Amino acid sequence: MASQPQNFDPITGLKPSENCAVVGYYGTSGAFDKLYVSLRTLQHRGQEASGVAIFDGRRVNLLKVDGYVFEGFRPYIESGQVPQGNTGIGHNRYSTAGQKNLTGAGPFLISTSNGDMALAHNGEIVNHNALREELKEKGVPFLTKTDTEVMLNIIAREMKLKGTRAGLRSSMDILKGSYSAILLVQGKMYALRDPMGFRPLILGKVGNDYIVASESSAIDVLGGTIIRDVDPGEVIEFMDGTYTSLIKNPSPRLSHCMFEWVYFARPDSIIDKQEVYDARLKMGMELAKEFPVTADIVIPVPDSGRTQALGYALQSGIEYSEGLFKNRYSERTFIMPGENNRDTAIKIKLNPIKSVVEGKRIVLVDDSIVRGTTMKRIVGILRNAGATEVHVRIGAPPIISPCYFGIDMKTRDQFIALNKSMEEVAQIIGADSVAYLSMNGLMKGIGMTERELCLGCLTARYPIKVEGELEVRQATLDQA
Ligand code: SF4
């Protein structure tokens, strides 16, 4: 995330951002309709651009559009010009690696000796720059600076040299980082998940057809049934009307991104067998146990803090109230540089409900805090509306370090929590107190251990070697 963002969403714009949704549909009729519905369902994972790549029985056809799924595809749907075919893949983009334009949006499509090959990818390949240079040396041309284009070319090269299974297996050894990806090779489809399972990927059935998606909610909305998660390190092949687990290559130490449960994923999704809503509710309950406060009402920062706030209220017995009205009709993104304009922007989007707030001691709950600038404005709004005390409670431990695995948090200087006590943060944002959920509380909420989760941005120790950063294993050895 740039330190001076031009596109400023007063509520979510300064939160960490997700970097994509992927969907694959292996079916017997109209893949576009299913991909369209799934991509709309997964719009929260990326709003910059969307695309589909669909096999028409002879070749793979690509359609990419800017912005929201329903807006971008509308002219093509209205004119009946959508790609035809029964099997295809789709992608919503939030860019974290490479340029932010339609060329850099997924899916990527290349023509190979194995036929047309398209790839939709969620995650981030940490060694993509080195791999791109290596491929360029061999004469491979690149249209973009994205990691997905590198990934697709590596897979194409390895499959050509070694065949499907061995080629995909060796690609997994070469590609370091996070990927939940769907590959289309003519009419065959492959679902790939990196050995540590950073990003979610789930398999389901819709009638006699199969679907793979970033989140289970996309399967629900199509009226489908969940079969299971794609396992970390697994490649599933879809051909001849069925699916087969082609490769099983899990890492002994898993690294599911804890932020999927904290903030990114939809609450109605189930990720790696843990329901997101349930995890958030428990995080809020743990937070109330760890950092109780005497107050009159618990209110959420809408919409991100809602479930954790409910958990806090249930556990503490303090009344839950909606003290902030979120204007759902204001634009998603404000292009309003300058501090004063940002104050106006947040007022357009969030307004206090005075009768709820006035004269009250408030527990204000959000799921996470990055820069603290938005939280500072919200605390100010509540005080101006007559709140007598504002105690901020955050449903995740402090973020202190960048993410290298697909979330748009790239520089250390943006984190308010880095090298600051809770008292210091409270002073900066003008709150009476600030407290974060502990690491133990987070793991209890999600229902996983540190050997199953990536906690890199919370601990500054990463599960994969990243240039200039400490690895989890290395940190353990250093402490021994
Ligand atoms: S570093 Fe943080 S945001 Fe990135 S994958 Fe790990 S837990 Fe998720």
CSV table of C-alpha atoms and ligand atoms in Angstrom, one decimal:
chain,number,residue,atom,x,y,z
A,1,MET,CA,0.0,0.0,0.0
A,2,ALA,CA,1.4,3.4,-1.0
A,3,SER,CA,2.1,5.7,2.0
A,4,GLN,CA,-0.1,8.5,0.5
A,5,PRO,CA,-3.0,6.6,-1.1
A,6,GLN,CA,-4.8,8.5,-3.8
A,7,ASN,CA,-7.9,6.3,-3.6
A,8,PHE,CA,-9.0,6.8,-0.1
A,9,ASP,CA,-11.9,4.8,1.4
A,10,PRO,CA,-12.6,6.5,4.7
A,11,ILE,CA,-13.6,3.2,6.4
A,12,THR,CA,-11.8,0.4,4.7
A,13,GLY,CA,-9.2,2.1,2.5
A,14,LEU,CA,-6.6,2.2,5.1
A,15,LYS,CA,-7.1,-1.4,6.2
A,16,PRO,CA,-5.0,-4.1,4.7
A,17,SER,CA,-6.5,-5.2,1.4
A,18,GLU,CA,-7.0,-8.6,-0.1
A,19,ASN,CA,-5.4,-9.4,-3.4
A,20,CYS,CA,-7.9,-11.5,-5.3
A,21,ALA,CA,-10.6,-14.1,-5.6
A,22,VAL,CA,-10.4,-17.1,-7.9
A,23,VAL,CA,-13.1,-19.4,-9.2
A,24,GLY,CA,-13.1,-22.4,-11.5
A,25,TYR,CA,-16.1,-24.0,-13.0
A,26,TYR,CA,-15.9,-27.5,-14.6
A,27,GLY,CA,-19.3,-28.1,-16.0
A,28,THR,CA,-21.8,-29.2,-18.5
A,29,SER,CA,-23.4,-25.9,-19.3
A,30,GLY,CA,-22.9,-22.2,-19.4
A,31,ALA,CA,-19.7,-21.5,-17.3
A,32,PHE,CA,-20.0,-17.8,-17.7
A,33,ASP,CA,-23.2,-17.4,-15.7
A,34,LYS,CA,-21.7,-19.5,-12.8
A,35,LEU,CA,-18.4,-17.6,-12.8
A,36,TYR,CA,-20.2,-14.3,-12.9
A,37,VAL,CA,-22.4,-15.1,-9.9
A,38,SER,CA,-19.3,-16.5,-8.0
A,39,LEU,CA,-17.2,-13.4,-8.8
A,40,ARG,CA,-20.0,-11.1,-7.6
A,41,THR,CA,-20.2,-13.2,-4.4
A,42,LEU,CA,-16.4,-12.8,-3.9
A,43,GLN,CA,-16.3,-9.1,-4.8
A,44,HIS,CA,-14.9,-8.2,-1.4
A,45,ARG,CA,-11.6,-9.9,-2.2
A,46,GLY,CA,-10.9,-7.5,-5.1
A,47,GLN,CA,-12.7,-4.6,-6.8
A,48,GLU,CA,-10.1,-3.3,-9.2
A,49,ALA,CA,-10.8,-5.6,-12.2
A,50,SER,CA,-12.3,-9.0,-13.1
A,51,GLY,CA,-11.9,-11.5,-15.8
A,52,VAL,CA,-13.0,-14.9,-17.1
A,53,ALA,CA,-11.3,-17.4,-19.4
A,54,ILE,CA,-13.6,-20.0,-20.9
A,55,PHE,CA,-12.9,-23.0,-23.1
A,56,ASP,CA,-15.4,-23.0,-26.1
A,57,GLY,CA,-14.5,-26.6,-27.2
A,58,ARG,CA,-11.7,-25.4,-29.5
A,59,ARG,CA,-9.9,-22.6,-27.7
A,60,VAL,CA,-9.9,-20.5,-24.5
A,61,ASN,CA,-11.5,-17.0,-24.8
A,62,LEU,CA,-10.7,-14.2,-22.4
A,63,LEU,CA,-12.8,-11.3,-21.2
A,64,LYS,CA,-11.4,-8.8,-18.7
A,65,VAL,CA,-13.3,-5.8,-17.3
A,66,ASP,CA,-12.5,-2.9,-15.0
A,67,GLY,CA,-14.2,-2.2,-11.6
A,68,TYR,CA,-17.0,-4.0,-10.0
A,69,VAL,CA,-18.1,-7.3,-11.6
A,70,PHE,CA,-21.7,-6.2,-12.2
A,71,GLU,CA,-20.7,-2.9,-13.8
A,72,GLY,CA,-17.8,-4.3,-15.9
A,73,PHE,CA,-19.6,-7.3,-17.4
A,74,ARG,CA,-23.0,-5.5,-17.9
A,75,PRO,CA,-22.4,-4.3,-21.5
A,76,TYR,CA,-21.2,-7.8,-22.5
A,77,ILE,CA,-24.2,-9.5,-20.9
A,78,GLU,CA,-26.7,-7.0,-22.3
A,79,SER,CA,-25.3,-7.5,-25.9
A,80,GLY,CA,-24.9,-11.3,-25.5
A,81,GLN,CA,-21.2,-11.1,-26.1
A,82,VAL,CA,-19.9,-13.2,-23.2
A,83,PRO,CA,-17.5,-16.1,-23.8
A,84,GLN,CA,-19.3,-19.3,-24.5
A,85,GLY,CA,-18.4,-22.7,-23.1
A,86,ASN,CA,-18.9,-25.1,-20.1
A,87,THR,CA,-15.6,-24.9,-18.4
A,88,GLY,CA,-13.7,-21.8,-17.3
A,89,ILE,CA,-12.0,-19.8,-14.7
A,90,GLY,CA,-12.6,-16.4,-13.2
A,91,HIS,CA,-10.7,-13.8,-11.2
A,92,ASN,CA,-11.3,-10.6,-9.1
A,93,ARG,CA,-8.2,-8.5,-8.8
A,94,TYR,CA,-6.8,-6.4,-6.0
A,95,SER,CA,-3.2,-5.8,-7.2
A,96,THR,CA,-0.3,-6.4,-4.8
A,97,ALA,CA,2.4,-7.3,-7.3
A,98,GLY,CA,2.6,-5.7,-10.8
A,99,GLN,CA,0.9,-2.8,-12.5
A,100,LYS,CA,-2.7,-1.7,-11.7
A,101,ASN,CA,-4.4,-1.9,-15.1
A,102,LEU,CA,-6.4,-4.4,-17.2
A,103,THR,CA,-3.3,-6.0,-18.7
A,104,GLY,CA,-2.2,-6.9,-15.3
A,105,ALA,CA,-5.6,-8.3,-14.3
A,106,GLY,CA,-6.3,-12.0,-14.3
A,107,PRO,CA,-6.8,-14.5,-15.7
A,108,PHE,CA,-3.7,-14.7,-17.8
A,109,LEU,CA,-3.8,-16.6,-21.0
A,110,ILE,CA,-0.9,-17.9,-23.2
A,111,SER,CA,-0.7,-20.2,-26.1
A,112,THR,CA,1.5,-23.3,-25.6
A,113,SER,CA,2.4,-26.5,-27.3
A,114,ASN,CA,-0.2,-28.1,-24.9
A,115,GLY,CA,-2.9,-25.7,-26.2
A,116,ASP,CA,-4.3,-22.6,-24.6
A,117,MET,CA,-3.4,-22.2,-20.9
A,118,ALA,CA,-5.0,-19.7,-18.6
A,119,LEU,CA,-4.3,-19.0,-14.9
A,120,ALA,CA,-6.2,-17.3,-12.1
A,121,HIS,CA,-4.1,-16.7,-9.0
A,122,ASN,CA,-4.7,-15.5,-5.4
A,123,GLY,CA,-1.5,-15.0,-3.4
A,124,GLU,CA,2.0,-13.8,-4.1
A,125,ILE,CA,5.1,-15.5,-5.5
A,126,VAL,CA,8.0,-14.2,-3.4
A,127,ASN,CA,10.7,-15.2,-5.9
A,128,HIS,CA,8.9,-13.9,-9.0
A,129,ASN,CA,11.4,-11.3,-9.9
A,130,ALA,CA,14.3,-13.8,-10.0
A,131,LEU,CA,12.2,-16.2,-12.0
A,132,ARG,CA,11.1,-13.5,-14.5
A,133,GLU,CA,14.8,-12.7,-15.2
A,134,GLU,CA,15.6,-16.3,-15.6
A,135,LEU,CA,12.7,-16.8,-18.1
A,136,LYS,CA,13.6,-13.5,-20.0
A,137,GLU,CA,17.2,-14.8,-20.4
A,138,LYS,CA,15.6,-17.8,-22.2
A,139,GLY,CA,13.7,-15.5,-24.5
A,140,VAL,CA,10.2,-15.7,-22.8
A,141,PRO,CA,8.5,-12.4,-23.5
A,142,PHE,CA,6.5,-10.7,-20.7
A,143,LEU,CA,3.6,-8.3,-21.0
A,144,THR,CA,3.4,-7.3,-17.3
A,145,LYS,CA,5.3,-7.2,-14.1
A,146,THR,CA,2.9,-9.5,-12.3
A,147,ASP,CA,3.8,-12.6,-10.4
A,148,THR,CA,0.9,-14.5,-12.1
A,149,GLU,CA,2.4,-14.2,-15.6
A,150,VAL,CA,5.7,-15.6,-14.2
A,151,MET,CA,3.8,-18.4,-12.5
A,152,LEU,CA,1.9,-19.3,-15.7
A,153,ASN,CA,5.1,-19.4,-17.8
A,154,ILE,CA,6.9,-21.6,-15.2
A,155,ILE,CA,4.0,-24.1,-15.2
A,156,ALA,CA,3.9,-24.1,-19.0
A,157,ARG,CA,7.6,-24.7,-19.3
A,158,GLU,CA,7.6,-27.4,-16.7
A,159,MET,CA,4.6,-29.2,-18.1
A,160,LYS,CA,6.1,-29.1,-21.6
A,161,LEU,CA,9.4,-30.6,-20.3
A,162,LYS,CA,8.0,-33.1,-17.9
A,163,GLY,CA,4.4,-33.8,-18.6
A,164,THR,CA,1.3,-32.8,-16.5
A,165,ARG,CA,1.9,-34.4,-13.1
A,166,ALA,CA,5.7,-34.1,-12.9
A,167,GLY,CA,5.6,-30.6,-14.4
A,168,LEU,CA,3.0,-29.3,-11.9
A,169,ARG,CA,5.0,-31.0,-9.1
A,170,SER,CA,8.3,-29.4,-10.1
A,171,SER,CA,6.5,-26.0,-10.5
A,172,MET,CA,5.5,-26.3,-6.9
A,173,ASP,CA,9.2,-26.7,-5.9
A,174,ILE,CA,10.2,-23.7,-8.0
A,175,LEU,CA,7.4,-21.3,-7.0
A,176,LYS,CA,8.0,-19.9,-3.5
A,177,GLY,CA,5.2,-18.0,-1.7
A,178,SER,CA,1.5,-18.2,-1.6
A,179,TYR,CA,-0.9,-19.4,-4.3
A,180,SER,CA,-4.4,-20.7,-4.5
A,181,ALA,CA,-4.7,-20.9,-8.2
A,182,ILE,CA,-6.8,-22.4,-11.0
A,183,LEU,CA,-5.3,-23.5,-14.2
A,184,LEU,CA,-7.2,-24.1,-17.4
A,185,VAL,CA,-5.5,-26.2,-20.1
A,186,GLN,CA,-7.9,-26.3,-23.0
A,187,GLY,CA,-10.9,-28.1,-21.5
A,188,LYS,CA,-9.0,-29.5,-18.5
A,189,MET,CA,-9.0,-27.7,-15.2
A,190,TYR,CA,-6.5,-27.9,-12.3
A,191,ALA,CA,-6.8,-26.4,-8.7
A,192,LEU,CA,-3.5,-25.7,-7.0
A,193,ARG,CA,-2.8,-24.7,-3.4
A,194,ASP,CA,0.7,-24.0,-2.1
A,195,PRO,CA,2.1,-26.5,0.4
A,196,MET,CA,1.6,-24.1,3.4
A,197,GLY,CA,-2.0,-23.3,2.5
A,198,PHE,CA,-1.7,-19.5,2.9
A,199,ARG,CA,-4.9,-18.6,0.9
A,200,PRO,CA,-8.1,-20.6,1.1
A,201,LEU,CA,-9.4,-22.7,-1.8
A,202,ILE,CA,-12.5,-25.0,-1.6
A,203,LEU,CA,-14.1,-27.6,-3.8
A,204,GLY,CA,-17.8,-28.0,-4.3
A,205,LYS,CA,-20.5,-29.5,-6.5
A,206,VAL,CA,-23.3,-27.8,-8.3
A,207,GLY,CA,-25.6,-30.4,-9.8
A,208,ASN,CA,-23.3,-32.7,-11.8
A,209,ASP,CA,-20.7,-29.9,-12.2
A,210,TYR,CA,-17.7,-29.0,-10.1
A,211,ILE,CA,-16.6,-25.6,-8.7
A,212,VAL,CA,-13.5,-24.5,-7.0
A,213,ALA,CA,-13.5,-21.1,-5.3
A,214,SER,CA,-11.6,-18.9,-2.8
A,215,GLU,CA,-14.5,-19.1,-0.4
A,216,SER,CA,-17.3,-21.5,0.3
A,217,SER,CA,-19.9,-18.6,0.1
A,218,ALA,CA,-19.5,-18.7,-3.7
A,219,ILE,CA,-20.6,-22.4,-3.7
A,220,ASP,CA,-23.5,-21.7,-1.4
A,221,VAL,CA,-24.8,-18.9,-3.6
A,222,LEU,CA,-24.9,-21.2,-6.6
A,223,GLY,CA,-27.0,-23.7,-4.6
A,224,GLY,CA,-24.1,-26.1,-4.5
A,225,THR,CA,-22.7,-28.3,-1.8
A,226,ILE,CA,-19.2,-28.2,-0.3
A,227,ILE,CA,-17.1,-31.3,-0.9
A,228,ARG,CA,-13.9,-30.3,0.9
A,229,ASP,CA,-11.0,-27.8,1.1
A,230,VAL,CA,-8.3,-28.2,-1.5
A,231,ASP,CA,-5.5,-29.4,0.8
A,232,PRO,CA,-2.3,-27.4,1.2
A,233,GLY,CA,0.2,-28.8,-1.4
A,234,GLU,CA,-2.6,-30.5,-3.4
A,235,VAL,CA,-3.3,-30.3,-7.1
A,236,ILE,CA,-6.7,-31.5,-8.2
A,237,GLU,CA,-7.3,-32.4,-11.9
A,238,PHE,CA,-10.7,-32.1,-13.5
A,239,MET,CA,-11.2,-34.1,-16.6
A,240,ASP,CA,-13.5,-36.7,-18.2
A,241,GLY,CA,-16.4,-35.4,-16.1
A,242,THR,CA,-14.8,-36.0,-12.7
A,243,TYR,CA,-11.9,-35.0,-10.4
A,244,THR,CA,-8.8,-36.7,-9.1
A,245,SER,CA,-6.3,-35.6,-6.5
A,246,LEU,CA,-3.2,-35.5,-8.7
A,247,ILE,CA,-0.5,-34.3,-6.3
A,248,LYS,CA,-0.3,-34.3,-2.5
A,249,ASN,CA,2.7,-32.2,-1.3
A,250,PRO,CA,1.8,-30.6,2.1
A,251,SER,CA,4.4,-28.8,4.2
A,252,PRO,CA,4.8,-30.2,7.7
A,253,ARG,CA,4.2,-26.7,8.9
A,254,LEU,CA,1.0,-25.0,7.6
A,255,SER,CA,0.6,-21.2,7.3
A,256,HIS,CA,-3.1,-20.3,6.9
A,257,CYS,CA,-3.3,-16.5,6.8
A,258,MET,CA,-4.9,-15.5,10.1
A,259,PHE,CA,-6.3,-12.4,8.4
A,260,GLU,CA,-8.8,-14.4,6.5
A,261,TRP,CA,-10.7,-15.0,9.7
A,262,VAL,CA,-10.0,-11.6,11.2
A,263,TYR,CA,-11.1,-9.4,8.4
A,264,PHE,CA,-10.9,-10.6,4.7
A,265,ALA,CA,-13.2,-13.4,4.2
A,266,ARG,CA,-17.0,-13.2,4.3
A,267,PRO,CA,-18.4,-14.2,7.7
A,268,ASP,CA,-20.6,-16.8,6.0
A,269,SER,CA,-17.6,-18.6,4.6
A,270,ILE,CA,-16.0,-21.7,6.0
A,271,ILE,CA,-12.3,-21.8,5.6
A,272,ASP,CA,-10.2,-24.9,6.4
A,273,LYS,CA,-13.2,-26.2,8.3
A,274,GLN,CA,-13.5,-23.1,10.5
A,275,GLU,CA,-16.5,-20.8,10.0
A,276,VAL,CA,-15.4,-17.2,9.8
A,277,TYR,CA,-18.4,-15.8,11.7
A,278,ASP,CA,-17.8,-18.2,14.6
A,279,ALA,CA,-14.1,-17.4,14.7
A,280,ARG,CA,-14.8,-13.6,14.8
A,281,LEU,CA,-17.4,-14.0,17.5
A,282,LYS,CA,-15.0,-16.0,19.7
A,283,MET,CA,-12.2,-13.4,19.1
A,284,GLY,CA,-14.6,-10.8,20.4
A,285,MET,CA,-15.4,-13.0,23.4
A,286,GLU,CA,-11.7,-13.6,24.2
A,287,LEU,CA,-11.1,-9.9,23.9
A,288,ALA,CA,-13.7,-9.2,26.5
A,289,LYS,CA,-12.1,-11.7,28.8
A,290,GLU,CA,-8.7,-10.3,28.3
A,291,PHE,CA,-9.5,-6.6,28.4
A,292,PRO,CA,-12.7,-5.9,30.3
A,293,VAL,CA,-13.9,-2.3,30.8
A,294,THR,CA,-16.7,-0.6,32.7
A,295,ALA,CA,-18.9,0.9,30.0
A,296,ASP,CA,-22.5,1.5,28.9
A,297,ILE,CA,-22.5,0.2,25.4
A,298,VAL,CA,-20.4,-1.8,22.9
A,299,ILE,CA,-20.5,-0.4,19.4
A,300,PRO,CA,-18.8,-1.7,16.2
A,301,VAL,CA,-16.9,0.1,13.5
A,302,PRO,CA,-19.3,-0.8,10.7
A,303,ASP,CA,-19.0,-3.2,9.0
A,304,SER,CA,-15.6,-4.6,9.8
A,305,GLY,CA,-15.9,-4.7,13.6
A,306,ARG,CA,-19.5,-6.0,13.9
A,307,THR,CA,-19.0,-9.7,14.7
A,308,GLN,CA,-16.1,-9.1,17.1
A,309,ALA,CA,-18.2,-6.4,18.8
A,310,LEU,CA,-21.1,-8.8,19.2
A,311,GLY,CA,-18.7,-11.3,20.8
A,312,TYR,CA,-17.4,-8.7,23.2
A,313,ALA,CA,-20.9,-7.7,24.2
A,314,LEU,CA,-22.1,-11.2,24.7
A,315,GLN,CA,-19.1,-12.1,26.9
A,316,SER,CA,-19.1,-8.8,28.9
A,317,GLY,CA,-22.9,-8.5,29.3
A,318,ILE,CA,-22.6,-4.9,28.1
A,319,GLU,CA,-25.4,-3.8,25.7
A,320,TYR,CA,-24.6,-4.0,22.0
A,321,SER,CA,-25.6,-0.9,20.0
A,322,GLU,CA,-25.2,0.5,16.5
A,323,GLY,CA,-23.9,3.9,17.3
A,324,LEU,CA,-22.5,4.7,13.9
A,325,PHE,CA,-24.6,4.9,10.8
A,326,LYS,CA,-22.8,3.8,7.6
A,327,ASN,CA,-24.1,5.5,4.5
A,328,ARG,CA,-24.4,2.6,2.1
A,329,TYR,CA,-25.1,4.9,-0.8
A,330,SER,CA,-21.9,6.8,-0.7
A,331,GLU,CA,-19.3,5.9,-3.3
A,332,ARG,CA,-16.9,3.2,-2.3
A,333,THR,CA,-13.8,5.2,-3.0
A,334,PHE,CA,-13.2,8.9,-2.4
A,335,ILE,CA,-10.5,10.6,-4.4
A,336,MET,CA,-10.0,13.4,-1.8
A,337,PRO,CA,-6.4,14.0,-0.9
A,338,GLY,CA,-5.6,16.3,2.0
A,339,GLU,CA,-6.5,15.9,5.7
A,340,ASN,CA,-9.6,18.2,5.7
A,341,ASN,CA,-11.1,16.5,2.7
A,342,ARG,CA,-10.6,13.1,4.4
A,343,ASP,CA,-12.5,14.4,7.4
A,344,THR,CA,-15.4,15.3,5.2
A,345,ALA,CA,-15.1,12.0,3.4
A,346,ILE,CA,-15.5,10.0,6.6
A,347,LYS,CA,-18.4,12.2,7.7
A,348,ILE,CA,-20.2,11.5,4.5
A,349,LYS,CA,-19.7,7.8,5.1
A,350,LEU,CA,-20.1,7.5,8.9
A,351,ASN,CA,-22.4,9.5,11.1
A,352,PRO,CA,-23.0,9.0,14.8
A,353,ILE,CA,-26.5,8.2,16.1
A,354,LYS,CA,-26.6,10.9,18.8
A,355,SER,CA,-29.3,9.4,21.0
A,356,VAL,CA,-27.2,6.2,21.3
A,357,VAL,CA,-23.8,7.8,21.9
A,358,GLU,CA,-24.5,10.9,24.0
A,359,GLY,CA,-23.5,10.7,27.6
A,360,LYS,CA,-22.3,7.1,27.2
A,361,ARG,CA,-19.1,5.3,28.1
A,362,ILE,CA,-18.4,3.4,24.9
A,363,VAL,CA,-16.4,0.3,23.9
A,364,LEU,CA,-15.6,0.8,20.3
A,365,VAL,CA,-14.6,-2.5,18.6
A,366,ASP,CA,-12.9,-3.0,15.3
A,367,ASP,CA,-11.3,-6.1,13.8
A,368,SER,CA,-7.8,-4.6,13.2
A,369,ILE,CA,-5.9,-1.4,13.2
A,370,VAL,CA,-3.2,-0.4,10.7
A,371,ARG,CA,-2.4,3.3,10.5
A,372,GLY,CA,-4.9,4.4,13.2
A,373,THR,CA,-5.8,7.5,11.2
A,374,THR,CA,-9.4,6.3,10.5
A,375,MET,CA,-9.8,5.1,14.1
A,376,LYS,CA,-8.7,8.6,15.3
A,377,ARG,CA,-11.4,10.2,13.2
A,378,ILE,CA,-14.0,7.8,14.5
A,379,VAL,CA,-13.1,8.4,18.1
A,380,GLY,CA,-13.3,12.2,17.4
A,381,ILE,CA,-16.8,11.7,15.8
A,382,LEU,CA,-18.0,9.9,18.9
A,383,ARG,CA,-16.6,12.5,21.3
A,384,ASN,CA,-18.2,15.3,19.3
A,385,ALA,CA,-21.5,13.4,19.6
A,386,GLY,CA,-21.2,13.5,23.4
A,387,ALA,CA,-19.5,10.2,24.3
A,388,THR,CA,-18.0,10.6,27.8
A,389,GLU,CA,-15.4,7.8,27.3
A,390,VAL,CA,-14.2,5.9,24.3
A,391,HIS,CA,-12.3,2.6,24.9
A,392,VAL,CA,-11.0,1.0,21.7
A,393,ARG,CA,-10.8,-2.7,21.6
A,394,ILE,CA,-9.2,-4.5,18.6
A,395,GLY,CA,-10.1,-8.0,17.7
A,396,ALA,CA,-6.5,-9.0,16.6
A,397,PRO,CA,-3.0,-8.5,17.9
A,398,PRO,CA,-1.1,-5.4,16.7
A,399,ILE,CA,0.2,-5.4,13.1
A,400,ILE,CA,3.8,-4.5,13.1
A,401,SER,CA,5.4,-6.0,10.0
A,402,PRO,CA,4.7,-6.2,6.2
A,403,CYS,CA,3.0,-9.0,4.4
A,404,TYR,CA,4.8,-10.8,1.6
A,405,PHE,CA,2.1,-13.4,0.8
A,406,GLY,CA,-0.6,-11.5,-0.9
A,407,ILE,CA,-1.9,-8.8,1.4
A,408,ASP,CA,-1.4,-5.1,0.6
A,409,MET,CA,0.7,-4.1,3.6
A,410,LYS,CA,4.2,-3.5,2.2
A,411,THR,CA,6.0,-0.9,4.4
A,412,ARG,CA,6.8,-0.8,8.1
A,413,ASP,CA,6.2,2.9,8.6
A,414,GLN,CA,2.5,2.6,8.1
A,415,PHE,CA,1.8,0.6,11.3
A,416,ILE,CA,0.7,2.6,14.3
A,417,ALA,CA,1.4,-0.2,16.7
A,418,LEU,CA,5.1,-0.6,15.8
A,419,ASN,CA,7.2,0.2,18.9
A,420,LYS,CA,4.3,1.8,20.7
A,421,SER,CA,2.6,0.8,23.8
A,422,MET,CA,-1.2,0.6,24.0
A,423,GLU,CA,-1.1,3.7,26.1
A,424,GLU,CA,0.8,5.6,23.5
A,425,VAL,CA,-1.6,4.4,20.7
A,426,ALA,CA,-4.5,5.5,22.9
A,427,GLN,CA,-3.0,9.0,23.2
A,428,ILE,CA,-2.4,9.3,19.5
A,429,ILE,CA,-5.9,8.4,18.5
A,430,GLY,CA,-7.5,10.3,21.4
A,431,ALA,CA,-9.1,7.2,23.1
A,432,ASP,CA,-9.4,6.6,26.9
A,433,SER,CA,-7.8,3.2,26.4
A,434,VAL,CA,-6.7,0.8,23.6
A,435,ALA,CA,-6.3,-2.9,23.9
A,436,TYR,CA,-5.6,-5.7,21.4
A,437,LEU,CA,-6.5,-9.3,21.4
A,438,SER,CA,-3.5,-11.5,22.4
A,439,MET,CA,-1.9,-14.0,20.2
A,440,ASN,CA,-3.4,-16.8,22.3
A,441,GLY,CA,-6.8,-15.2,22.1
A,442,LEU,CA,-6.5,-15.0,18.3
A,443,MET,CA,-5.5,-18.7,18.0
A,444,LYS,CA,-8.3,-19.7,20.4
A,445,GLY,CA,-10.8,-17.8,18.3
A,446,ILE,CA,-9.7,-19.4,15.0
A,447,GLY,CA,-9.3,-22.8,16.6
A,448,MET,CA,-5.8,-23.3,15.3
A,449,THR,CA,-2.2,-23.4,16.7
A,450,GLU,CA,0.8,-21.4,15.6
A,451,ARG,CA,2.0,-24.4,13.6
A,452,GLU,CA,-1.1,-24.0,11.4
A,453,LEU,CA,-1.2,-20.3,11.0
A,454,CYS,CA,0.9,-17.5,9.4
A,455,LEU,CA,1.4,-14.8,12.0
A,456,GLY,CA,4.2,-13.0,10.1
A,457,CYS,CA,2.7,-9.5,10.2
A,458,LEU,CA,2.1,-9.9,13.9
A,459,THR,CA,5.5,-11.4,14.9
A,460,ALA,CA,7.9,-10.2,12.1
A,461,ARG,CA,8.9,-13.9,11.8
A,462,TYR,CA,7.8,-15.4,8.5
A,463,PRO,CA,7.1,-19.0,7.5
A,464,ILE,CA,9.0,-18.7,4.3
A,465,LYS,CA,12.5,-17.2,3.7
A,466,VAL,CA,12.0,-13.5,2.7
A,467,GLU,CA,15.0,-11.4,1.9
A,468,GLY,CA,15.9,-9.1,4.9
A,469,GLU,CA,13.3,-10.7,7.2
A,470,LEU,CA,13.5,-13.3,10.0
A,471,GLU,CA,12.2,-16.8,9.3
A,472,VAL,CA,10.1,-18.6,12.0
A,473,ARG,CA,12.5,-21.5,12.2
A,474,GLN,CA,15.5,-19.2,12.2
A,475,ALA,CA,14.0,-17.1,15.0
A,476,THR,CA,13.5,-20.3,17.1
A,477,LEU,CA,17.1,-21.3,16.6
A,478,ASP,CA,18.3,-17.8,17.4
A,479,GLN,CA,16.4,-17.9,20.7
A,480,ALA,CA,17.7,-21.4,21.6
B,1,SF4,S1,1.9,-11.9,6.9
B,1,SF4,FE1,-0.1,-11.5,7.9
B,1,SF4,S2,-1.4,-10.9,6.3
B,1,SF4,FE2,0.4,-11.9,5.3
B,1,SF4,S3,-0.2,-14.0,5.0
B,1,SF4,FE3,0.8,-13.9,7.0
B,1,SF4,S4,-0.8,-13.5,8.5
B,1,SF4,FE4,-1.7,-13.1,6.5
